[in-house]
Amino acid sequence: AQRVTQPEKLLSVFKGAPVELKCNYSYSGSPELFWYVQYSRQRLQLLLRHISRESIKGFTADLNKGETSFHLKKPFAQEEDSAMYYCALSAQYGNKLVFGAGTILRVKS
Amino acid sequence: DAGVTQSPTHLIKTRGQQVTLRCSPISGHKSVSWYQQVLGQGPQFIFQYYEKEERGRGNFPDRFSARQFPNYSSELNVNALLLGDSALYLCASSLVPGQMEGYTFGSGTRLTVV
């Protein structure tokens, strides 16, 4: 079965502090992993995907197959990063996304 | 490009009623997927349609059905509504199934069942 776990419902950090949003997954094959973000009153949008290995808005995420993790990191949090973050996986050549429950990131000034 | 558009944005229904939600994909996208997002949870996959055929179905009862039209727009129907069907219903479109590049979500329809 495909499952995504985000252990933290809420992560609160100060501006300029490092951020790590945790994501663990279970899937027997080779999944594609994503981070989606939802800012207040906006639609769900893709932040990054492990295949592209990009850094978007200063965020990075590395797929660790041994630990089945895909944690989202940013060295210095900014207030505009405050949002709901969802980790998701898609089975190889799959046709659906499996989402975690999400983590609210609050960046305090 | 208008992006993925969903209608209506909000609606309120009574238990036992039926509801139809609509989705128009991004121009050129031929695949549409539906998700249910209950408050406090991540989106959960309901259906995927491509070329008017069902390509995938999540773990939802038969009260949930969908269809896709020749112009690639889609409708999600829910019969015999239950209080637990209250949720944000999201539509996502992509060029073809399995291609996550360009996979785009709409703003959703907020359904409240009373």
JSON list of C-alpha atoms in Angstrom, two decimals:
[
{"chain": "A", "resi": 1, "resn": "ALA", "atom": "CA", "xyz": [0.00, 0.00, 0.00]},
{"chain": "A", "resi": 2, "resn": "GLN", "atom": "CA", "xyz": [1.11, 3.54, -0.67]},
{"chain": "A", "resi": 3, "resn": "ARG", "atom": "CA", "xyz": [1.24, 5.81, 2.35]},
{"chain": "A", "resi": 4, "resn": "VAL", "atom": "CA", "xyz": [2.71, 9.20, 3.18]},
{"chain": "A", "resi": 5, "resn": "THR", "atom": "CA", "xyz": [3.28, 10.28, 6.77]},
{"chain": "A", "resi": 6, "resn": "GLN", "atom": "CA", "xyz": [3.90, 13.83, 7.92]},
{"chain": "A", "resi": 7, "resn": "PRO", "atom": "CA", "xyz": [4.43, 13.54, 11.67]},
{"chain": "A", "resi": 8, "resn": "GLU", "atom": "CA", "xyz": [4.05, 17.22, 12.53]},
{"chain": "A", "resi": 9, "resn": "LYS", "atom": "CA", "xyz": [0.72, 19.00, 12.23]},
{"chain": "A", "resi": 10, "resn": "LEU", "atom": "CA", "xyz": [2.30, 22.35, 13.07]},
{"chain": "A", "resi": 11, "resn": "LEU", "atom": "CA", "xyz": [5.85, 23.64, 12.89]},
{"chain": "A", "resi": 12, "resn": "SER", "atom": "CA", "xyz": [6.52, 27.08, 14.28]},
{"chain": "A", "resi": 13, "resn": "VAL", "atom": "CA", "xyz": [9.91, 28.79, 13.74]},
{"chain": "A", "resi": 14, "resn": "PHE", "atom": "CA", "xyz": [11.35, 32.27, 13.92]},
{"chain": "A", "resi": 15, "resn": "LYS", "atom": "CA", "xyz": [12.29, 34.23, 10.83]},
{"chain": "A", "resi": 16, "resn": "GLY", "atom": "CA", "xyz": [15.83, 33.35, 9.77]},
{"chain": "A", "resi": 17, "resn": "ALA", "atom": "CA", "xyz": [15.81, 29.96, 11.49]},
{"chain": "A", "resi": 18, "resn": "PRO", "atom": "CA", "xyz": [16.29, 26.72, 9.54]},
{"chain": "A", "resi": 19, "resn": "VAL", "atom": "CA", "xyz": [13.22, 24.73, 8.58]},
{"chain": "A", "resi": 20, "resn": "GLU", "atom": "CA", "xyz": [12.79, 21.00, 8.13]},
{"chain": "A", "resi": 21, "resn": "LEU", "atom": "CA", "xyz": [9.39, 19.52, 7.33]},
{"chain": "A", "resi": 22, "resn": "LYS", "atom": "CA", "xyz": [9.43, 15.77, 7.68]},
{"chain": "A", "resi": 23, "resn": "CYS", "atom": "CA", "xyz": [7.93, 13.29, 5.24]},
{"chain": "A", "resi": 24, "resn": "ASN", "atom": "CA", "xyz": [8.15, 9.51, 5.27]},
{"chain": "A", "resi": 25, "resn": "TYR", "atom": "CA", "xyz": [6.58, 7.22, 2.73]},
{"chain": "A", "resi": 26, "resn": "SER", "atom": "CA", "xyz": [5.86, 3.57, 2.19]},
{"chain": "A", "resi": 27, "resn": "TYR", "atom": "CA", "xyz": [5.79, 2.10, -1.28]},
{"chain": "A", "resi": 28, "resn": "SER", "atom": "CA", "xyz": [7.39, -1.05, -2.57]},
{"chain": "A", "resi": 29, "resn": "GLY", "atom": "CA", "xyz": [8.31, 0.29, -6.00]},
{"chain": "A", "resi": 30, "resn": "SER", "atom": "CA", "xyz": [10.01, 3.45, -7.22]},
{"chain": "A", "resi": 31, "resn": "PRO", "atom": "CA", "xyz": [7.76, 6.37, -6.38]},
{"chain": "A", "resi": 32, "resn": "GLU", "atom": "CA", "xyz": [7.93, 9.92, -7.55]},
{"chain": "A", "resi": 33, "resn": "LEU", "atom": "CA", "xyz": [7.87, 12.31, -4.59]},
{"chain": "A", "resi": 34, "resn": "PHE", "atom": "CA", "xyz": [6.49, 15.85, -4.44]},
{"chain": "A", "resi": 35, "resn": "TRP", "atom": "CA", "xyz": [6.02, 18.75, -2.09]},
{"chain": "A", "resi": 36, "resn": "TYR", "atom": "CA", "xyz": [2.90, 20.86, -2.57]},
{"chain": "A", "resi": 37, "resn": "VAL", "atom": "CA", "xyz": [2.19, 24.17, -0.85]},
{"chain": "A", "resi": 38, "resn": "GLN", "atom": "CA", "xyz": [-1.05, 25.95, -0.14]},
{"chain": "A", "resi": 39, "resn": "TYR", "atom": "CA", "xyz": [-0.83, 29.60, 0.85]},
{"chain": "A", "resi": 40, "resn": "SER", "atom": "CA", "xyz": [-3.77, 31.24, 2.57]},
{"chain": "A", "resi": 41, "resn": "ARG", "atom": "CA", "xyz": [-6.79, 31.50, 0.24]},
{"chain": "A", "resi": 42, "resn": "GLN", "atom": "CA", "xyz": [-4.84, 30.08, -2.71]},
{"chain": "A", "resi": 43, "resn": "ARG", "atom": "CA", "xyz": [-4.99, 26.83, -4.58]},
{"chain": "A", "resi": 44, "resn": "LEU", "atom": "CA", "xyz": [-2.72, 23.87, -4.03]},
{"chain": "A", "resi": 45, "resn": "GLN", "atom": "CA", "xyz": [0.46, 24.32, -6.07]},
{"chain": "A", "resi": 46, "resn": "LEU", "atom": "CA", "xyz": [3.55, 22.28, -6.75]},
{"chain": "A", "resi": 47, "resn": "LEU", "atom": "CA", "xyz": [6.62, 23.40, -4.83]},
{"chain": "A", "resi": 48, "resn": "LEU", "atom": "CA", "xyz": [9.11, 20.81, -6.03]},
{"chain": "A", "resi": 49, "resn": "ARG", "atom": "CA", "xyz": [9.51, 17.23, -7.21]},
{"chain": "A", "resi": 50, "resn": "HIS", "atom": "CA", "xyz": [12.43, 14.93, -6.49]},
{"chain": "A", "resi": 51, "resn": "ILE", "atom": "CA", "xyz": [13.03, 14.13, -10.17]},
{"chain": "A", "resi": 52, "resn": "SER", "atom": "CA", "xyz": [13.81, 17.73, -11.08]},
{"chain": "A", "resi": 53, "resn": "ARG", "atom": "CA", "xyz": [16.19, 18.20, -8.13]},
{"chain": "A", "resi": 54, "resn": "GLU", "atom": "CA", "xyz": [15.49, 21.94, -8.21]},
{"chain": "A", "resi": 55, "resn": "SER", "atom": "CA", "xyz": [15.59, 24.48, -5.44]},
{"chain": "A", "resi": 56, "resn": "ILE", "atom": "CA", "xyz": [12.39, 26.50, -5.38]},
{"chain": "A", "resi": 57, "resn": "LYS", "atom": "CA", "xyz": [12.07, 29.58, -3.15]},
{"chain": "A", "resi": 58, "resn": "GLY", "atom": "CA", "xyz": [15.13, 28.32, -1.29]},
{"chain": "A", "resi": 59, "resn": "PHE", "atom": "CA", "xyz": [13.55, 24.97, -0.47]},
{"chain": "A", "resi": 60, "resn": "THR", "atom": "CA", "xyz": [15.23, 21.66, -1.24]},
{"chain": "A", "resi": 61, "resn": "ALA", "atom": "CA", "xyz": [14.29, 18.05, -0.64]},
{"chain": "A", "resi": 62, "resn": "ASP", "atom": "CA", "xyz": [16.37, 14.92, -1.07]},
{"chain": "A", "resi": 63, "resn": "LEU", "atom": "CA", "xyz": [14.88, 11.51, -1.59]},
{"chain": "A", "resi": 64, "resn": "ASN", "atom": "CA", "xyz": [16.42, 9.00, 0.82]},
{"chain": "A", "resi": 65, "resn": "LYS", "atom": "CA", "xyz": [15.34, 5.57, -0.34]},
{"chain": "A", "resi": 66, "resn": "GLY", "atom": "CA", "xyz": [17.04, 3.81, 2.55]},
{"chain": "A", "resi": 67, "resn": "GLU", "atom": "CA", "xyz": [15.07, 5.78, 5.13]},
{"chain": "A", "resi": 68, "resn": "THR", "atom": "CA", "xyz": [12.06, 6.19, 2.78]},
{"chain": "A", "resi": 69, "resn": "SER", "atom": "CA", "xyz": [12.07, 9.89, 3.52]},
{"chain": "A", "resi": 70, "resn": "PHE", "atom": "CA", "xyz": [11.69, 13.10, 1.53]},
{"chain": "A", "resi": 71, "resn": "HIS", "atom": "CA", "xyz": [12.17, 15.90, 4.05]},
{"chain": "A", "resi": 72, "resn": "LEU", "atom": "CA", "xyz": [11.74, 19.51, 2.94]},
{"chain": "A", "resi": 73, "resn": "LYS", "atom": "CA", "xyz": [14.44, 21.94, 4.07]},
{"chain": "A", "resi": 74, "resn": "LYS", "atom": "CA", "xyz": [15.21, 25.62, 3.95]},
{"chain": "A", "resi": 75, "resn": "PRO", "atom": "CA", "xyz": [18.23, 27.18, 5.67]},
{"chain": "A", "resi": 76, "resn": "PHE", "atom": "CA", "xyz": [16.60, 30.53, 6.54]},
{"chain": "A", "resi": 77, "resn": "ALA", "atom": "CA", "xyz": [12.83, 30.79, 6.96]},
{"chain": "A", "resi": 78, "resn": "GLN", "atom": "CA", "xyz": [10.96, 33.86, 5.75]},
{"chain": "A", "resi": 79, "resn": "GLU", "atom": "CA", "xyz": [7.55, 35.10, 6.90]},
{"chain": "A", "resi": 80, "resn": "GLU", "atom": "CA", "xyz": [6.12, 34.54, 3.41]},
{"chain": "A", "resi": 81, "resn": "ASP", "atom": "CA", "xyz": [6.89, 30.82, 3.79]},
{"chain": "A", "resi": 82, "resn": "SER", "atom": "CA", "xyz": [4.00, 30.49, 6.24]},
{"chain": "A", "resi": 83, "resn": "ALA", "atom": "CA", "xyz": [1.59, 28.04, 4.60]},
{"chain": "A", "resi": 84, "resn": "MET", "atom": "CA", "xyz": [0.31, 24.47, 4.61]},
{"chain": "A", "resi": 85, "resn": "TYR", "atom": "CA", "xyz": [2.77, 21.99, 3.12]},
{"chain": "A", "resi": 86, "resn": "TYR", "atom": "CA", "xyz": [1.81, 18.58, 1.76]},
{"chain": "A", "resi": 87, "resn": "CYS", "atom": "CA", "xyz": [4.12, 15.75, 0.85]},
{"chain": "A", "resi": 88, "resn": "ALA", "atom": "CA", "xyz": [2.80, 13.43, -1.87]},
{"chain": "A", "resi": 89, "resn": "LEU", "atom": "CA", "xyz": [3.86, 10.43, -3.87]},
{"chain": "A", "resi": 90, "resn": "SER", "atom": "CA", "xyz": [2.91, 9.04, -7.23]},
{"chain": "A", "resi": 91, "resn": "ALA", "atom": "CA", "xyz": [3.57, 5.45, -8.15]},
{"chain": "A", "resi": 92, "resn": "GLN", "atom": "CA", "xyz": [5.84, 4.97, -11.12]},
{"chain": "A", "resi": 93, "resn": "TYR", "atom": "CA", "xyz": [3.73, 5.62, -14.22]},
{"chain": "A", "resi": 94, "resn": "GLY", "atom": "CA", "xyz": [0.86, 6.05, -11.82]},
{"chain": "A", "resi": 95, "resn": "ASN", "atom": "CA", "xyz": [-2.26, 8.06, -12.23]},
{"chain": "A", "resi": 96, "resn": "LYS", "atom": "CA", "xyz": [-2.86, 9.46, -8.79]},
{"chain": "A", "resi": 97, "resn": "LEU", "atom": "CA", "xyz": [-1.20, 11.32, -5.96]},
{"chain": "A", "resi": 98, "resn": "VAL", "atom": "CA", "xyz": [-1.20, 10.01, -2.40]},
{"chain": "A", "resi": 99, "resn": "PHE", "atom": "CA", "xyz": [-0.95, 12.87, 0.07]},
{"chain": "A", "resi": 100, "resn": "GLY", "atom": "CA", "xyz": [0.15, 13.15, 3.65]},
{"chain": "A", "resi": 101, "resn": "ALA", "atom": "CA", "xyz": [-2.01, 14.98, 6.18]},
{"chain": "A", "resi": 102, "resn": "GLY", "atom": "CA", "xyz": [0.01, 18.16, 5.81]},
{"chain": "A", "resi": 103, "resn": "THR", "atom": "CA", "xyz": [2.12, 20.38, 8.07]},
{"chain": "A", "resi": 104, "resn": "ILE", "atom": "CA", "xyz": [1.30, 23.99, 8.86]},
{"chain": "A", "resi": 105, "resn": "LEU", "atom": "CA", "xyz": [4.46, 26.10, 8.83]},
{"chain": "A", "resi": 106, "resn": "ARG", "atom": "CA", "xyz": [4.28, 29.33, 10.81]},
{"chain": "A", "resi": 107, "resn": "VAL", "atom": "CA", "xyz": [7.21, 31.71, 10.57]},
{"chain": "A", "resi": 108, "resn": "LYS", "atom": "CA", "xyz": [7.21, 34.26, 13.36]},
{"chain": "A", "resi": 109, "resn": "SER", "atom": "CA", "xyz": [8.88, 37.66, 13.15]},
{"chain": "B", "resi": 1, "resn": "ASP", "atom": "CA", "xyz": [-4.94, 30.59, -19.78]},
{"chain": "B", "resi": 2, "resn": "ALA", "atom": "CA", "xyz": [-7.66, 30.36, -17.13]},
{"chain": "B", "resi": 3, "resn": "GLY", "atom": "CA", "xyz": [-6.11, 27.33, -15.43]},
{"chain": "B", "resi": 4, "resn": "VAL", "atom": "CA", "xyz": [-8.29, 24.59, -13.98]},
{"chain": "B", "resi": 5, "resn": "THR", "atom": "CA", "xyz": [-11.72, 26.00, -13.22]},
{"chain": "B", "resi": 6, "resn": "GLN", "atom": "CA", "xyz": [-14.26, 24.43, -10.89]},
{"chain": "B", "resi": 7, "resn": "SER", "atom": "CA", "xyz": [-17.88, 25.29, -10.25]},
{"chain": "B", "resi": 8, "resn": "PRO", "atom": "CA", "xyz": [-19.61, 26.08, -8.06]},
{"chain": "B", "resi": 9, "resn": "THR", "atom": "CA", "xyz": [-17.14, 27.41, -5.50]},
{"chain": "B", "resi": 10, "resn": "HIS", "atom": "CA", "xyz": [-19.43, 26.67, -2.57]},
{"chain": "B", "resi": 11, "resn": "LEU", "atom": "CA", "xyz": [-22.70, 24.85, -2.05]},
{"chain": "B", "resi": 12, "resn": "ILE", "atom": "CA", "xyz": [-24.84, 23.54, 0.75]},
{"chain": "B", "resi": 13, "resn": "LYS", "atom": "CA", "xyz": [-26.90, 20.36, 0.42]},
{"chain": "B", "resi": 14, "resn": "THR", "atom": "CA", "xyz": [-29.14, 18.34, 2.70]},
{"chain": "B", "resi": 15, "resn": "ARG", "atom": "CA", "xyz": [-28.50, 14.73, 3.67]},
{"chain": "B", "resi": 16, "resn": "GLY", "atom": "CA", "xyz": [-29.89, 12.35, 1.07]},
{"chain": "B", "resi": 17, "resn": "GLN", "atom": "CA", "xyz": [-29.68, 14.83, -1.78]},
{"chain": "B", "resi": 18, "resn": "GLN", "atom": "CA", "xyz": [-27.56, 14.51, -4.90]},
{"chain": "B", "resi": 19, "resn": "VAL", "atom": "CA", "xyz": [-24.87, 16.93, -6.07]},
{"chain": "B", "resi": 20, "resn": "THR", "atom": "CA", "xyz": [-22.94, 17.55, -9.30]},
{"chain": "B", "resi": 21, "resn": "LEU", "atom": "CA", "xyz": [-19.59, 19.30, -9.34]},
{"chain": "B", "resi": 22, "resn": "ARG", "atom": "CA", "xyz": [-17.94, 20.54, -12.52]},
{"chain": "B", "resi": 23, "resn": "CYS", "atom": "CA", "xyz": [-14.37, 20.91, -13.70]},
{"chain": "B", "resi": 24, "resn": "SER", "atom": "CA", "xyz": [-12.81, 22.42, -16.81]},
{"chain": "B", "resi": 25, "resn": "PRO", "atom": "CA", "xyz": [-9.18, 21.43, -17.38]},
{"chain": "B", "resi": 26, "resn": "ILE", "atom": "CA", "xyz": [-6.37, 23.57, -18.69]},
{"chain": "B", "resi": 27, "resn": "SER", "atom": "CA", "xyz": [-6.59, 23.96, -22.45]},
{"chain": "B", "resi": 28, "resn": "GLY", "atom": "CA", "xyz": [-4.80, 21.00, -24.05]},
{"chain": "B", "resi": 29, "resn": "HIS", "atom": "CA", "xyz": [-5.02, 18.79, -20.97]},
{"chain": "B", "resi": 30, "resn": "LYS", "atom": "CA", "xyz": [-6.91, 15.57, -21.62]},
{"chain": "B", "resi": 31, "resn": "SER", "atom": "CA", "xyz": [-6.80, 13.93, -18.21]},
{"chain": "B", "resi": 32, "resn": "VAL", "atom": "CA", "xyz": [-8.84, 14.99, -15.20]},
{"chain": "B", "resi": 33, "resn": "SER", "atom": "CA", "xyz": [-8.59, 13.69, -11.64]},
{"chain": "B", "resi": 34, "resn": "TRP", "atom": "CA", "xyz": [-10.85, 14.27, -8.65]},
{"chain": "B", "resi": 35, "resn": "TYR", "atom": "CA", "xyz": [-9.81, 14.45, -4.99]},
{"chain": "B", "resi": 36, "resn": "GLN", "atom": "CA", "xyz": [-11.71, 14.84, -1.72]},
{"chain": "B", "resi": 37, "resn": "GLN", "atom": "CA", "xyz": [-10.10, 16.89, 1.03]},
{"chain": "B", "resi": 38, "resn": "VAL", "atom": "CA", "xyz": [-11.75, 16.57, 4.41]},
{"chain": "B", "resi": 39, "resn": "LEU", "atom": "CA", "xyz": [-10.89, 19.28, 6.93]},
{"chain": "B", "resi": 40, "resn": "GLY", "atom": "CA", "xyz": [-7.57, 18.55, 8.59]},
{"chain": "B", "resi": 41, "resn": "GLN", "atom": "CA", "xyz": [-6.50, 15.89, 6.09]},
{"chain": "B", "resi": 42, "resn": "GLY", "atom": "CA", "xyz": [-4.64, 15.77, 2.81]},
{"chain": "B", "resi": 43, "resn": "PRO", "atom": "CA", "xyz": [-6.47, 15.32, -0.49]},
{"chain": "B", "resi": 44, "resn": "GLN", "atom": "CA", "xyz": [-7.64, 11.77, -1.20]},
{"chain": "B", "resi": 45, "resn": "PHE", "atom": "CA", "xyz": [-7.88, 10.44, -4.75]},
{"chain": "B", "resi": 46, "resn": "ILE", "atom": "CA", "xyz": [-11.39, 9.63, -6.03]},
{"chain": "B", "resi": 47, "resn": "PHE", "atom": "CA", "xyz": [-11.21, 9.21, -9.82]},
{"chain": "B", "resi": 48, "resn": "GLN", "atom": "CA", "xyz": [-9.11, 9.80, -12.88]},
{"chain": "B", "resi": 49, "resn": "TYR", "atom": "CA", "xyz": [-10.54, 10.12, -16.39]},
{"chain": "B", "resi": 50, "resn": "TYR", "atom": "CA", "xyz": [-8.79, 10.21, -19.73]},
{"chain": "B", "resi": 51, "resn": "GLU", "atom": "CA", "xyz": [-10.38, 10.32, -23.16]},
{"chain": "B", "resi": 52, "resn": "LYS", "atom": "CA", "xyz": [-13.79, 9.89, -21.51]},
{"chain": "B", "resi": 53, "resn": "GLU", "atom": "CA", "xyz": [-12.79, 6.63, -19.84]},
{"chain": "B", "resi": 54, "resn": "GLU", "atom": "CA", "xyz": [-12.18, 5.91, -16.17]},
{"chain": "B", "resi": 55, "resn": "ARG", "atom": "CA", "xyz": [-8.48, 5.20, -15.66]},
{"chain": "B", "resi": 56, "resn": "GLY", "atom": "CA", "xyz": [-8.35, 4.98, -11.90]},
{"chain": "B", "resi": 57, "resn": "ARG", "atom": "CA", "xyz": [-10.63, 4.83, -8.90]},
{"chain": "B", "resi": 58, "resn": "GLY", "atom": "CA", "xyz": [-9.91, 5.38, -5.22]},
{"chain": "B", "resi": 59, "resn": "ASN", "atom": "CA", "xyz": [-11.54, 3.72, -2.24]},
{"chain": "B", "resi": 60, "resn": "PHE", "atom": "CA", "xyz": [-14.90, 5.47, -2.41]},
{"chain": "B", "resi": 61, "resn": "PRO", "atom": "CA", "xyz": [-18.42, 4.01, -2.38]},
{"chain": "B", "resi": 62, "resn": "ASP", "atom": "CA", "xyz": [-20.55, 3.63, -5.49]},
{"chain": "B", "resi": 63, "resn": "ARG", "atom": "CA", "xyz": [-22.46, 6.76, -4.50]},
{"chain": "B", "resi": 64, "resn": "PHE", "atom": "CA", "xyz": [-19.56, 8.59, -6.13]},
{"chain": "B", "resi": 65, "resn": "SER", "atom": "CA", "xyz": [-19.46, 8.64, -9.93]},
{"chain": "B", "resi": 66, "resn": "ALA", "atom": "CA", "xyz": [-17.91, 10.79, -12.60]},
{"chain": "B", "resi": 67, "resn": "ARG", "atom": "CA", "xyz": [-17.76, 11.28, -16.30]},
{"chain": "B", "resi": 68, "resn": "GLN", "atom": "CA", "xyz": [-15.70, 13.16, -18.85]},
{"chain": "B", "resi": 69, "resn": "PHE", "atom": "CA", "xyz": [-17.04, 14.92, -21.90]},
{"chain": "B", "resi": 70, "resn": "PRO", "atom": "CA", "xyz": [-15.60, 15.22, -25.43]},
{"chain": "B", "resi": 71, "resn": "ASN", "atom": "CA", "xyz": [-14.23, 18.67, -24.58]},
{"chain": "B", "resi": 72, "resn": "TYR", "atom": "CA", "xyz": [-12.35, 16.98, -21.65]},
{"chain": "B", "resi": 73, "resn": "SER", "atom": "CA", "xyz": [-14.38, 18.75, -18.96]},
{"chain": "B", "resi": 74, "resn": "SER", "atom": "CA", "xyz": [-15.64, 16.53, -16.18]},
{"chain": "B", "resi": 75, "resn": "GLU", "atom": "CA", "xyz": [-18.43, 16.15, -13.67]},
{"chain": "B", "resi": 76, "resn": "LEU", "atom": "CA", "xyz": [-18.34, 14.46, -10.28]},
{"chain": "B", "resi": 77, "resn": "ASN", "atom": "CA", "xyz": [-21.68, 13.21, -8.96]},
{"chain": "B", "resi": 78, "resn": "VAL", "atom": "CA", "xyz": [-22.40, 12.18, -5.40]},
{"chain": "B", "resi": 79, "resn": "ASN", "atom": "CA", "xyz": [-25.73, 10.54, -4.56]},
{"chain": "B", "resi": 80, "resn": "ALA", "atom": "CA", "xyz": [-27.46, 10.06, -1.20]},
{"chain": "B", "resi": 81, "resn": "LEU", "atom": "CA", "xyz": [-25.26, 12.63, 0.51]},
{"chain": "B", "resi": 82, "resn": "LEU", "atom": "CA", "xyz": [-24.01, 11.95, 4.01]},
{"chain": "B", "resi": 83, "resn": "LEU", "atom": "CA", "xyz": [-22.73, 14.44, 6.56]},
{"chain": "B", "resi": 84, "resn": "GLY", "atom": "CA", "xyz": [-19.29, 12.89, 6.08]},
{"chain": "B", "resi": 85, "resn": "ASP", "atom": "CA", "xyz": [-19.26, 13.95, 2.43]},
{"chain": "B", "resi": 86, "resn": "SER", "atom": "CA", "xyz": [-18.70, 17.52, 3.57]},
{"chain": "B", "resi": 87, "resn": "ALA", "atom": "CA", "xyz": [-15.31, 18.42, 2.15]},
{"chain": "B", "resi": 88, "resn": "LEU", "atom": "CA", "xyz": [-13.37, 20.44, -0.39]},
{"chain": "B", "resi": 89, "resn": "TYR", "atom": "CA", "xyz": [-13.50, 18.65, -3.75]},
{"chain": "B", "resi": 90, "resn": "LEU", "atom": "CA", "xyz": [-10.48, 19.29, -5.92]},
{"chain": "B", "resi": 91, "resn": "CYS", "atom": "CA", "xyz": [-10.02, 18.73, -9.60]},
{"chain": "B", "resi": 92, "resn": "ALA", "atom": "CA", "xyz": [-6.61, 18.37, -11.23]},
{"chain": "B", "resi": 93, "resn": "SER", "atom": "CA", "xyz": [-5.72, 18.19, -14.89]},
{"chain": "B", "resi": 94, "resn": "SER", "atom": "CA", "xyz": [-2.72, 16.94, -16.83]},
{"chain": "B", "resi": 95, "resn": "LEU", "atom": "CA", "xyz": [-1.81, 16.32, -20.45]},
{"chain": "B", "resi": 96, "resn": "VAL", "atom": "CA", "xyz": [-2.09, 12.56, -20.11]},
{"chain": "B", "resi": 97, "resn": "PRO", "atom": "CA", "xyz": [-2.32, 10.12, -17.20]},
{"chain": "B", "resi": 98, "resn": "GLY", "atom": "CA", "xyz": [0.93, 9.47, -15.40]},
{"chain": "B", "resi": 99, "resn": "GLN", "atom": "CA", "xyz": [2.57, 12.65, -16.63]},
{"chain": "B", "resi": 100, "resn": "MET", "atom": "CA", "xyz": [3.04, 14.71, -13.49]},
{"chain": "B", "resi": 101, "resn": "GLU", "atom": "CA", "xyz": [4.72, 17.59, -15.34]},
{"chain": "B", "resi": 102, "resn": "GLY", "atom": "CA", "xyz": [2.11, 20.33, -15.46]},
{"chain": "B", "resi": 103, "resn": "TYR", "atom": "CA", "xyz": [-0.29, 18.50, -13.13]},
{"chain": "B", "resi": 104, "resn": "THR", "atom": "CA", "xyz": [-2.42, 21.44, -11.95]},
{"chain": "B", "resi": 105, "resn": "PHE", "atom": "CA", "xyz": [-5.13, 21.76, -9.31]},
{"chain": "B", "resi": 106, "resn": "GLY", "atom": "CA", "xyz": [-8.21, 23.91, -9.34]},
{"chain": "B", "resi": 107, "resn": "SER", "atom": "CA", "xyz": [-9.37, 25.99, -6.39]},
{"chain": "B", "resi": 108, "resn": "GLY", "atom": "CA", "xyz": [-11.98, 23.42, -5.44]},
{"chain": "B", "resi": 109, "resn": "THR", "atom": "CA", "xyz": [-15.66, 23.26, -4.58]},
{"chain": "B", "resi": 110, "resn": "ARG", "atom": "CA", "xyz": [-16.54, 23.48, -0.88]},
{"chain": "B", "resi": 111, "resn": "LEU", "atom": "CA", "xyz": [-19.48, 21.14, -0.22]},
{"chain": "B", "resi": 112, "resn": "THR", "atom": "CA", "xyz": [-21.33, 21.34, 3.07]},
{"chain": "B", "resi": 113, "resn": "VAL", "atom": "CA", "xyz": [-23.92, 18.66, 3.86]},
{"chain": "B", "resi": 114, "resn": "VAL", "atom": "CA", "xyz": [-26.39, 19.55, 6.60]}
]
